[in-house]
Tab-separated table of C-alpha atoms and ligand atoms in Angstrom:
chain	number	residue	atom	x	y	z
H	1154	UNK	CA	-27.754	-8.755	-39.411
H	1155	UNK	CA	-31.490	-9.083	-40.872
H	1156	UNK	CA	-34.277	-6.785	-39.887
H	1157	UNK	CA	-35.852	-7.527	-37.238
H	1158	UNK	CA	-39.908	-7.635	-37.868
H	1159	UNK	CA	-42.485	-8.103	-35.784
H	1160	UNK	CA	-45.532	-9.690	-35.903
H	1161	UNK	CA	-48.759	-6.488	-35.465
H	1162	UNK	CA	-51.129	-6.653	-32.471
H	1163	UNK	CA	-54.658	-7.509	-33.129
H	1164	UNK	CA	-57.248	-5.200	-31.622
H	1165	UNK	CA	-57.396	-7.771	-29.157
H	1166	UNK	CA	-54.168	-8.342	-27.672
H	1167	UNK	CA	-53.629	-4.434	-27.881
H	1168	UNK	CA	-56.211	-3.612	-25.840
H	1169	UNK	CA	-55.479	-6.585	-23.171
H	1170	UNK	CA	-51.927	-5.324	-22.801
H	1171	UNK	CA	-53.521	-1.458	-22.297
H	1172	UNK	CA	-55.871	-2.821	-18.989
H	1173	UNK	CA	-52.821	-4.594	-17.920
H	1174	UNK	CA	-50.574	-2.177	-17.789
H	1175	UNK	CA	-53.418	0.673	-16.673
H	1176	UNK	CA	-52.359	0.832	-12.938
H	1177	UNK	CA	-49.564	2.788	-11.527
H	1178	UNK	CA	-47.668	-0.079	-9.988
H	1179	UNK	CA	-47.918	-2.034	-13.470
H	1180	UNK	CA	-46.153	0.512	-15.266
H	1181	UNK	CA	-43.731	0.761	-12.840
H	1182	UNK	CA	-42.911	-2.751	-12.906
H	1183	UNK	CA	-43.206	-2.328	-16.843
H	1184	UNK	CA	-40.524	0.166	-16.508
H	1185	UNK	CA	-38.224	-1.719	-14.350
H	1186	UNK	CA	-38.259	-4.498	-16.349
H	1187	UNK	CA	-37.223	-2.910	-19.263
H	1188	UNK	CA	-33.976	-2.366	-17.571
H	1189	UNK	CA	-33.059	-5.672	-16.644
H	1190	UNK	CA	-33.890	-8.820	-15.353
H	1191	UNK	CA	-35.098	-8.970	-11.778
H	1192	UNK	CA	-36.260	-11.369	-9.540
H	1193	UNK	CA	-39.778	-10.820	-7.397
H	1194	UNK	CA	-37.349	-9.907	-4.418
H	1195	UNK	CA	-36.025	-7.293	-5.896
H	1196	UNK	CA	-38.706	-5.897	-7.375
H	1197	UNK	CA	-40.921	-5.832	-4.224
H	1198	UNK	CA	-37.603	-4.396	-2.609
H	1199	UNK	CA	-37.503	-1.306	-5.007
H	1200	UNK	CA	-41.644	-0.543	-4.852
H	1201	UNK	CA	-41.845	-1.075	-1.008
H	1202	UNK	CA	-44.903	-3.800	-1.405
H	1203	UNK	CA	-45.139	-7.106	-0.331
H	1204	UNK	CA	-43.782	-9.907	-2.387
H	1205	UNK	CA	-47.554	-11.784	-3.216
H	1206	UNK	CA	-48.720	-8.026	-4.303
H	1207	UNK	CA	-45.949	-7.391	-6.856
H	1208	UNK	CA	-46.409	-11.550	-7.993
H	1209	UNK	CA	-50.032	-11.360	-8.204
H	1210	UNK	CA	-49.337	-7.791	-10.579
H	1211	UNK	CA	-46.406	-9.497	-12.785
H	1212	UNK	CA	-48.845	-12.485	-13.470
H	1213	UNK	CA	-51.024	-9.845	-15.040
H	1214	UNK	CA	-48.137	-8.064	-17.167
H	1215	UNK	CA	-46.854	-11.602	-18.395
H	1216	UNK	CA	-50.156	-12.863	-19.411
H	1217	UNK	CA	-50.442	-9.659	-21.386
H	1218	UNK	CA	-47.216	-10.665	-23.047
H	1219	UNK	CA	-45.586	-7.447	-21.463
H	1220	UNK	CA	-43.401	-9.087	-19.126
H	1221	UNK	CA	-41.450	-12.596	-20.007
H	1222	UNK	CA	-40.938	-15.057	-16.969
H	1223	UNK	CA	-38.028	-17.550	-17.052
H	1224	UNK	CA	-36.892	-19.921	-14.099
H	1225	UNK	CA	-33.415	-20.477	-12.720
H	1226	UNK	CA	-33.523	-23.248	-10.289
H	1227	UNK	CA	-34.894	-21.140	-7.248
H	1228	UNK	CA	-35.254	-18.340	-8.329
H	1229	UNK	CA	-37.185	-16.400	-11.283
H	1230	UNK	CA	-36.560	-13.613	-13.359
H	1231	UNK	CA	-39.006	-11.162	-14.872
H	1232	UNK	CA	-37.695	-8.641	-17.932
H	1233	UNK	CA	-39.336	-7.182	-20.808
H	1234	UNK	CA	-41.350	-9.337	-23.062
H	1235	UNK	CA	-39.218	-10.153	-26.272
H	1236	UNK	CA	-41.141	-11.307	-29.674
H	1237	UNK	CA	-44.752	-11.216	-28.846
H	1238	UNK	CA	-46.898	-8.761	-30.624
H	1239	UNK	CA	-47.393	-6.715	-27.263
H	1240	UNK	CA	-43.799	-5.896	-26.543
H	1241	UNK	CA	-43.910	-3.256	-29.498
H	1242	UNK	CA	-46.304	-1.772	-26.863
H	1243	UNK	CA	-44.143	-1.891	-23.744
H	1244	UNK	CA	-41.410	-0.414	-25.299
H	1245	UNK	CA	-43.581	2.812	-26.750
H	1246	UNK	CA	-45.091	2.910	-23.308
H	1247	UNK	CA	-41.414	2.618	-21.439
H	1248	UNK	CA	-40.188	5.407	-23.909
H	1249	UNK	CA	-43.180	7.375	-23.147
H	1250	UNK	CA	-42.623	7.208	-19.510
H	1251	UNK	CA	-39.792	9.684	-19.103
H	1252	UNK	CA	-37.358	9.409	-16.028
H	1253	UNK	CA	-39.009	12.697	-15.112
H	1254	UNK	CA	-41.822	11.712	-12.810
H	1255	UNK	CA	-41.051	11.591	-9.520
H	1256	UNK	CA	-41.917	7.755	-8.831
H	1257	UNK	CA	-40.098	6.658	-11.797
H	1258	UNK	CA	-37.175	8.465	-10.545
H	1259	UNK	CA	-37.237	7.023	-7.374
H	1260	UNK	CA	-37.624	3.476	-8.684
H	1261	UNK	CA	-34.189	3.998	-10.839
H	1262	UNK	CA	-32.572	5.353	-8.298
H	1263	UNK	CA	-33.525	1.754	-6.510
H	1264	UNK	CA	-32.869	0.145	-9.100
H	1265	UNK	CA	-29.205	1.501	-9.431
H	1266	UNK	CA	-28.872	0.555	-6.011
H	1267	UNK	CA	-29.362	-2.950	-6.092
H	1268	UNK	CA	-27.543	-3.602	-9.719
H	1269	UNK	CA	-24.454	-1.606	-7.765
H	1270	UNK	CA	-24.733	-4.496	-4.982
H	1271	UNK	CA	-25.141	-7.219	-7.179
H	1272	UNK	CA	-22.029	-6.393	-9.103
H	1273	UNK	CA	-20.428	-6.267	-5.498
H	1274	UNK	CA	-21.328	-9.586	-5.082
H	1275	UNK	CA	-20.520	-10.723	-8.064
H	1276	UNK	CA	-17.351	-9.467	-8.297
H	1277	UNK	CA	-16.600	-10.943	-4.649
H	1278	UNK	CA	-16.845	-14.592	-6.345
H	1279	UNK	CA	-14.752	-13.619	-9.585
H	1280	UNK	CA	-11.879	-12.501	-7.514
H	1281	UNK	CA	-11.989	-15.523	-5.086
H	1282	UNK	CA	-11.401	-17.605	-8.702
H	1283	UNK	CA	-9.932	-14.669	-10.517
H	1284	UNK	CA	-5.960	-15.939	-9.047
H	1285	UNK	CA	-6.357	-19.460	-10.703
H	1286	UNK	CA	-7.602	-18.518	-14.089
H	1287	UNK	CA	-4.609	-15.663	-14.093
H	1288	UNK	CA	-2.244	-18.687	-13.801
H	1289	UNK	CA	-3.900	-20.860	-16.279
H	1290	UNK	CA	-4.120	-18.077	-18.529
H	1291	UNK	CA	-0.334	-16.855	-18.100
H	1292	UNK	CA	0.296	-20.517	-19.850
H	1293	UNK	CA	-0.914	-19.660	-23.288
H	1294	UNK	CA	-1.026	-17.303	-25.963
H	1295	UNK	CA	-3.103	-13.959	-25.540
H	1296	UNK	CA	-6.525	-14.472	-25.268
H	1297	UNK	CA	-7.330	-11.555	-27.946
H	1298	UNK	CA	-5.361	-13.381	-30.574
H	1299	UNK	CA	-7.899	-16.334	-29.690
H	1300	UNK	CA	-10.616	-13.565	-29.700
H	1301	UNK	CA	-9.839	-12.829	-33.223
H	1302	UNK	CA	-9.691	-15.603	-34.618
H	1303	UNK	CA	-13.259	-16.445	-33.400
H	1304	UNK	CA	-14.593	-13.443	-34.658
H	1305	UNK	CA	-12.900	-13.641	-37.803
H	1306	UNK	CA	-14.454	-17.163	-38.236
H	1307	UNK	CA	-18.066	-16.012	-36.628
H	1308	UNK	CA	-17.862	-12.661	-38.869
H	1309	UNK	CA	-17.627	-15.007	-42.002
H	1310	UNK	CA	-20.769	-17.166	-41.231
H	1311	UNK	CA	-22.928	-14.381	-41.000
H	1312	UNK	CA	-25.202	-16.258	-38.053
H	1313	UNK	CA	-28.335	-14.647	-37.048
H	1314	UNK	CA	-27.817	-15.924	-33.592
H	1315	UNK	CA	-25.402	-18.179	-31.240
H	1316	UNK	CA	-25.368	-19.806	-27.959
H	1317	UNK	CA	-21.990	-19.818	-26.281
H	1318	UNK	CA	-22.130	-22.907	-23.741
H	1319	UNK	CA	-19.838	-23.250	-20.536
H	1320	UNK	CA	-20.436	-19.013	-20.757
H	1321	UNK	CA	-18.994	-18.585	-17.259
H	1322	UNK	CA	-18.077	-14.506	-17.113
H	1323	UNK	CA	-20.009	-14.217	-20.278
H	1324	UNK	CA	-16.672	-12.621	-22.281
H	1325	UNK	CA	-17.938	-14.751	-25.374
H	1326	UNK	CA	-20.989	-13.029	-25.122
H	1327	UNK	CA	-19.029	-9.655	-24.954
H	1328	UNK	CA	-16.872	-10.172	-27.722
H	1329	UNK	CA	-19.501	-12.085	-30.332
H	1330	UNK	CA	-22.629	-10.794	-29.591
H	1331	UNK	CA	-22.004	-7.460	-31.443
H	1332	UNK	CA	-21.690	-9.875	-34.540
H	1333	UNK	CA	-24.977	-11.561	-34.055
H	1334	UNK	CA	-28.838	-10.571	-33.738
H	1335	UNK	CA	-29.015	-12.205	-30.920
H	1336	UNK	CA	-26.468	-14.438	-28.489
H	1337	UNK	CA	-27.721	-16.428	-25.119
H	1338	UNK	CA	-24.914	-17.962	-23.156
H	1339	UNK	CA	-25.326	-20.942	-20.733
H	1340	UNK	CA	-23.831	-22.500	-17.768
H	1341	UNK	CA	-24.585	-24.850	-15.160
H	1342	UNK	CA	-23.132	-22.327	-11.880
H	1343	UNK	CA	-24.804	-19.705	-10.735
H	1344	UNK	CA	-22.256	-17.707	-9.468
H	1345	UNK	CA	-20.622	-17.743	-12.907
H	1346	UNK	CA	-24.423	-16.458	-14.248
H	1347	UNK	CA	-24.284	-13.700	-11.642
H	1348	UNK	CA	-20.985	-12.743	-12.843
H	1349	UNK	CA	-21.920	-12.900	-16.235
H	1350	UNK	CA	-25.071	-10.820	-15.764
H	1351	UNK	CA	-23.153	-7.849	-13.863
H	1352	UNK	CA	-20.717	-7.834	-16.892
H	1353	UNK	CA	-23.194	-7.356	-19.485
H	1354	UNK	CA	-25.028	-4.921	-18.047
H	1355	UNK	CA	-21.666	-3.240	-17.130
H	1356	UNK	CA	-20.950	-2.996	-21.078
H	1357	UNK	CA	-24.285	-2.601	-21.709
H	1358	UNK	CA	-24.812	-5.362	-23.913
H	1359	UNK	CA	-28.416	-5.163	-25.194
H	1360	UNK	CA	-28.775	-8.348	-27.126
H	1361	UNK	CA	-27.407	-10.969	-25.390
H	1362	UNK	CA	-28.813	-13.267	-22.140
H	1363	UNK	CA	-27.689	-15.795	-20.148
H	1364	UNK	CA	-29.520	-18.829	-18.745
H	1365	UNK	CA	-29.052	-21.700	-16.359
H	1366	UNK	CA	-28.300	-25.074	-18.153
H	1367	UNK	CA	-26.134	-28.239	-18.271
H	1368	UNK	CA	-24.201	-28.645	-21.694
H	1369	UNK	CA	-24.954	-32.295	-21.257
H	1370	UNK	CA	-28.343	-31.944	-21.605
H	1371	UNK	CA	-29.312	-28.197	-23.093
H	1372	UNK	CA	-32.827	-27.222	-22.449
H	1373	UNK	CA	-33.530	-25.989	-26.457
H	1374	UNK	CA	-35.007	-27.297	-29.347
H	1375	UNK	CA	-33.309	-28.813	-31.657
H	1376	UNK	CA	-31.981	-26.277	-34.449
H	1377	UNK	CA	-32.193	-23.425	-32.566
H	1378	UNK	CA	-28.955	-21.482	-33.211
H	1379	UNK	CA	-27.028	-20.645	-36.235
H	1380	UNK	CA	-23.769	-20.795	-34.044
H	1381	UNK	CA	-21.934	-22.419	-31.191
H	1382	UNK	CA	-19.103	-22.138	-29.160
H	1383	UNK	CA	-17.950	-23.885	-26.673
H	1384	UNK	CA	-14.605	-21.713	-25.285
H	1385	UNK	CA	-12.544	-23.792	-22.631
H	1386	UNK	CA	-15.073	-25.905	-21.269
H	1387	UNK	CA	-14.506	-29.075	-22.976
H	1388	UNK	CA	-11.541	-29.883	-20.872
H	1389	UNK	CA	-14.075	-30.034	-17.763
H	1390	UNK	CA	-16.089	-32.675	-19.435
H	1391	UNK	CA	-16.351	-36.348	-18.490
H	1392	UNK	CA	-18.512	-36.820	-22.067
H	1393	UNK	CA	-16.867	-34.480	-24.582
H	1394	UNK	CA	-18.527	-36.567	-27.473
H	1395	UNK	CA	-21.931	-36.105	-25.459
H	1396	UNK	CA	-21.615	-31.752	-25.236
H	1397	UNK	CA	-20.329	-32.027	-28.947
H	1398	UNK	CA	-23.553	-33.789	-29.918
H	1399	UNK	CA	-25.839	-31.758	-28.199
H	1400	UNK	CA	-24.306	-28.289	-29.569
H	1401	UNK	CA	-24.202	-29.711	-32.898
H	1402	UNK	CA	-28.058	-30.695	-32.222
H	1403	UNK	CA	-28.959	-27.554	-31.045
H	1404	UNK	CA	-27.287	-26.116	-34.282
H	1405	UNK	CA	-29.672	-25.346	-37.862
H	1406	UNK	CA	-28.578	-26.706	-41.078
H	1407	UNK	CA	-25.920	-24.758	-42.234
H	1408	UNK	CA	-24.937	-23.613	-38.920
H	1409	UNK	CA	-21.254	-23.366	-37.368
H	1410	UNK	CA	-19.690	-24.943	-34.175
H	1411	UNK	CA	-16.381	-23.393	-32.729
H	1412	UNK	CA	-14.488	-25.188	-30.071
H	1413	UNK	CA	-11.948	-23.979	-28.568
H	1414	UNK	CA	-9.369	-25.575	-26.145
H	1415	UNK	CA	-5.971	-27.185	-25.733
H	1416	UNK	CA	-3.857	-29.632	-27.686
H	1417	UNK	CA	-3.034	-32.275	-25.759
H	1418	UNK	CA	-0.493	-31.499	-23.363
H	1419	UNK	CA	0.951	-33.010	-20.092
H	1420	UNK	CA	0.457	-30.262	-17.310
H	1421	UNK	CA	-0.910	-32.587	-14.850
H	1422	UNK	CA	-1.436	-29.842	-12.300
H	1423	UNK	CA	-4.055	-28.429	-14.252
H	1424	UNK	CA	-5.410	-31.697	-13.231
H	1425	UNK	CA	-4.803	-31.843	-10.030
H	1426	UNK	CA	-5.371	-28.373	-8.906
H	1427	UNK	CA	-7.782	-27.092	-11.593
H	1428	UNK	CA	-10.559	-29.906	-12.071
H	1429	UNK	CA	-9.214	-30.157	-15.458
H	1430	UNK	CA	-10.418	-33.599	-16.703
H	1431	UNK	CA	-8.930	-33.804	-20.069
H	1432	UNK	CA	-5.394	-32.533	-20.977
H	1433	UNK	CA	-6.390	-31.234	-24.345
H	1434	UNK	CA	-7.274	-32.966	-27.232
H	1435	UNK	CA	-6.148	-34.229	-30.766
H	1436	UNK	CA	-7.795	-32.823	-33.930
H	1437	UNK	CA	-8.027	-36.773	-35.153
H	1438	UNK	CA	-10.342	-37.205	-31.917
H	1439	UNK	CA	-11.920	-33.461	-32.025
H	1440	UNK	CA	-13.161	-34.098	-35.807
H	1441	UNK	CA	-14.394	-38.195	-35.439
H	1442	UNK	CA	-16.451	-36.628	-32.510
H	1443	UNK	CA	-17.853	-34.101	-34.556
H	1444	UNK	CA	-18.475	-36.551	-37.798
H	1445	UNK	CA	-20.408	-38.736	-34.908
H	1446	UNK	CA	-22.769	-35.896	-33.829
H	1447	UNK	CA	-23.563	-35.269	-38.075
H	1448	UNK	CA	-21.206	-32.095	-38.517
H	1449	UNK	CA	-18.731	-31.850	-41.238
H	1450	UNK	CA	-15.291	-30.485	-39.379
H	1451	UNK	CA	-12.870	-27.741	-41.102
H	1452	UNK	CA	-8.889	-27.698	-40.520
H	1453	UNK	CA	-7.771	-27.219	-36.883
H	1454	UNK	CA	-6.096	-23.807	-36.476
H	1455	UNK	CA	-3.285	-23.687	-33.684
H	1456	UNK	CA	-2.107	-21.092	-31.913
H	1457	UNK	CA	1.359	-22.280	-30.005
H	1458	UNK	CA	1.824	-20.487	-26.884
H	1459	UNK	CA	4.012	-21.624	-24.104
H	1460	UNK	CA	3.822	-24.763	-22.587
H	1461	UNK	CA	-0.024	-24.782	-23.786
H	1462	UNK	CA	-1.387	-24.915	-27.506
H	1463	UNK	CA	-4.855	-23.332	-27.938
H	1464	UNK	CA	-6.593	-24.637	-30.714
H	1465	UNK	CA	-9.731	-23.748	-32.593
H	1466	UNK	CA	-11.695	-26.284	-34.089
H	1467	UNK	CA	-15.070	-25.749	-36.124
H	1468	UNK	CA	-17.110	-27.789	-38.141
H	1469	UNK	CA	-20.519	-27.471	-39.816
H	1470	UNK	CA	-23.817	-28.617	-39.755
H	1471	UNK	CA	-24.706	-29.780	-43.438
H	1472	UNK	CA	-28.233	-28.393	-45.439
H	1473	UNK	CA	-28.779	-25.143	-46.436
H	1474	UNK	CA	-29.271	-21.895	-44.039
H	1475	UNK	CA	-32.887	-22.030	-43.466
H	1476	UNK	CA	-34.293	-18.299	-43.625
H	1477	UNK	CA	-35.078	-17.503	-40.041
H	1478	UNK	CA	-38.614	-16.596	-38.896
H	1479	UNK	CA	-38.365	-13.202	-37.250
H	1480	UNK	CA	-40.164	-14.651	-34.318
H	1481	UNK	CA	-37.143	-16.942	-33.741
H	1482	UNK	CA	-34.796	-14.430	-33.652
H	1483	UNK	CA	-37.170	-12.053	-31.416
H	1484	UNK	CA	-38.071	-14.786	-28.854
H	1485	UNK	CA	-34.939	-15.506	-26.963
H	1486	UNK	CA	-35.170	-19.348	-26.282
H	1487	UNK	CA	-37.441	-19.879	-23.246
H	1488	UNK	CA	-35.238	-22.387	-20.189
H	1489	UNK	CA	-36.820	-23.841	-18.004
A	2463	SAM	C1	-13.086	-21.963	-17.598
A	2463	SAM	S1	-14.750	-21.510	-17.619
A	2463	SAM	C2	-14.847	-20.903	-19.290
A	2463	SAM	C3	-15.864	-19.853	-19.407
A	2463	SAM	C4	-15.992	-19.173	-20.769
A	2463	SAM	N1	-16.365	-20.093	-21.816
A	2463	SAM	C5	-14.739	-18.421	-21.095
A	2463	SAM	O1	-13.959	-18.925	-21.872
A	2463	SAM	O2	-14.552	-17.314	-20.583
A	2463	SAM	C6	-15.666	-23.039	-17.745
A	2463	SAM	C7	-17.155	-22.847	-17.539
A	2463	SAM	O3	-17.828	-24.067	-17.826
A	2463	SAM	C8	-18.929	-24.160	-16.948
A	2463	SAM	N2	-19.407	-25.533	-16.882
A	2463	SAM	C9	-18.801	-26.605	-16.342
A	2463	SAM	N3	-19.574	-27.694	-16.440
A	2463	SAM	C10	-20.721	-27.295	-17.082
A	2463	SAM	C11	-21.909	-27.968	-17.488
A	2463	SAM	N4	-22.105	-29.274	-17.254
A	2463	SAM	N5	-22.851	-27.265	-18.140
A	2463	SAM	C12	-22.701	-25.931	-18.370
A	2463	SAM	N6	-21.591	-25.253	-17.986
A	2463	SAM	C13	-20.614	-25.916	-17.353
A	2463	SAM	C14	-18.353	-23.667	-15.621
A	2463	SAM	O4	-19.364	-23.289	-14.725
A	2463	SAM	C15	-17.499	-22.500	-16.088
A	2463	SAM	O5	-18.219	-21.312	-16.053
């Protein structure tokens, strides 16, 4: 992984993000959002003020560059402020602001409180789905052989970052992102994203996000990832050739895509009963679909389980690795 640098404050923007934050329920909020992302609901919830009061003070924190605001259909989130020259700031001033003080103790304690529900919640959802993907999963081989073989192949391309598309519980995120600088997993349900969410904060995973967003159409830049992977989602897709092209566009030169789902097989249940769309794919088709979106694909590996074949499939972006900015790899990609 390469050092992470950051950009210094100027005079400026240092002394803009002290006024901000120079009210007791700034800092709180500062504090709070260290710890996670939280929505204005929450927030107000945990400081016992009204919703337009603790708005009107996050508007202040994010314009100082303390606070990052990102939008999920409804709702929005507010967590620490990644890659701008004033989070270097907010994390001295979070550090300095031991869980001593009485207030601050209190607001953990709140804070504890409603990540504990949320996980409830969460959880609720996963095991209302949990009995299907136990049967699905009971068809092929075991998923940490599949695990290793993606982190063999991610371990030897060295990427700086990766998105993992179709995230759903976020166990991509869990098992790659201690490869990567930095890992942001996507997915168009929200109740997969709360899952997701509760999961990495239960394993405390400091360095990867998730985000709302349709693998059709991702809400990023072009070249914004050094790696992709798209882990048992194709099969869902009405376009394959479309989410290939758009992961491969998202990629930077040099940069890897890993697919992985089934061979083509003929459990038409999985159909039926599953919203599978596809009943897995050919390498022949897997590999013109990637030449089509400008990637240059590697031998399928398969792993034969029983009745289903899982099979890995990556291919590359051609050009050189371009040396990162640090700013990239600081600023997680902003969705809107
Ligand atoms: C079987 S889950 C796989 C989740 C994860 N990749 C894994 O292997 O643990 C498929 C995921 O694809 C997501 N998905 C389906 N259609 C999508 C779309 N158009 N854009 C983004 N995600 C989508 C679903 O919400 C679901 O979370």
């Amino acid at each position: 992984m390469e050092p992470v640098t950051e950009r210094a404050a100027s005079m400026d923007e240092l002394l803009a993000a002290l006024r901000a934050v120079a009210e007791p329920t700034r800092l709180r909020l500062l504090v709070l959002c260290a710890r996670g992302e939280l929505t204005v609901s929450e927030l107000a919830q945990i400081l016992g003020q009204s919703q337009p009061r603790v708005s009107r003070h996050l508007k202040l924190l994010c314009e100082a560059g303390l606070v990052d605001r990102f939008r999920e259909g409804s709702w929005v989130f507010y967590r620490a402020g990644s890659g701008q020259a004033a989070s270097a700031l907010a994390r001295h001033l979070v550090a300095a602001c031991g869980e001593s003080d009485a207030t601050i103790a209190l607001d953990l304690q709140r804070l504890a409180a409603i990540k504990r529900q949320r996980a409830e919640l969460a959880g609720a959802y996963f095991r209302d789905n949990a009995a299907d993907w136990h049967r699905i999963r009971s068809l092929y081989v075991d998923e940490r052989e599949v695990e290793a073989a993606l982190c063999e192949i991610i371990a030897a391309a060295a990427p700086r970052d990766l998105i993992d598309i179709g995230t759903g519980t976020g166990r991509m995120l869990e098992v790659l992102a201690p490869a990567v600088g930095h890992a942001l997993g996507v997915d168009l349900s929200r109740e997969m994203l709360a899952v997701a969410r509760a999961n990495l904060e239960h394993v405390g995973l400091e360095n990867g996000i998730v985000r709302r967003g349709d693998m059709y159409q991702l809400p990023l830049p072009d070249g914004s990832f050094d790696a992709a992977v798209i882990h048992q989602v194709l099969h869902y897709a009405d376009r394959p050739a479309v989410v290939l092209a758009e992961a491969a566009r998202v990629l930077r030169p040099g940069g890897v895509l890993v697919l992985v789902d089934f061979t083509p097989h003929t459990l038409e249940f999985l159909r039926e009963e599953h919203a599978h769309r596809r009943l897995g794919f050919a390498d022949v088709e897997v590999a013109e679909w990637f030449t089509d979106a400008g990637l240059v694909p590697a031998p399928a590996r398969h792993l034969p389980g029983d009745p289903l074949t899982v099979a890995i499939w990556t291919a590359y972006r051609p050009g050189a690795a371009a040396a990162v900015p640090p700013a990239a790899i600081l600023e997680p990609v902003v969705l809107r």
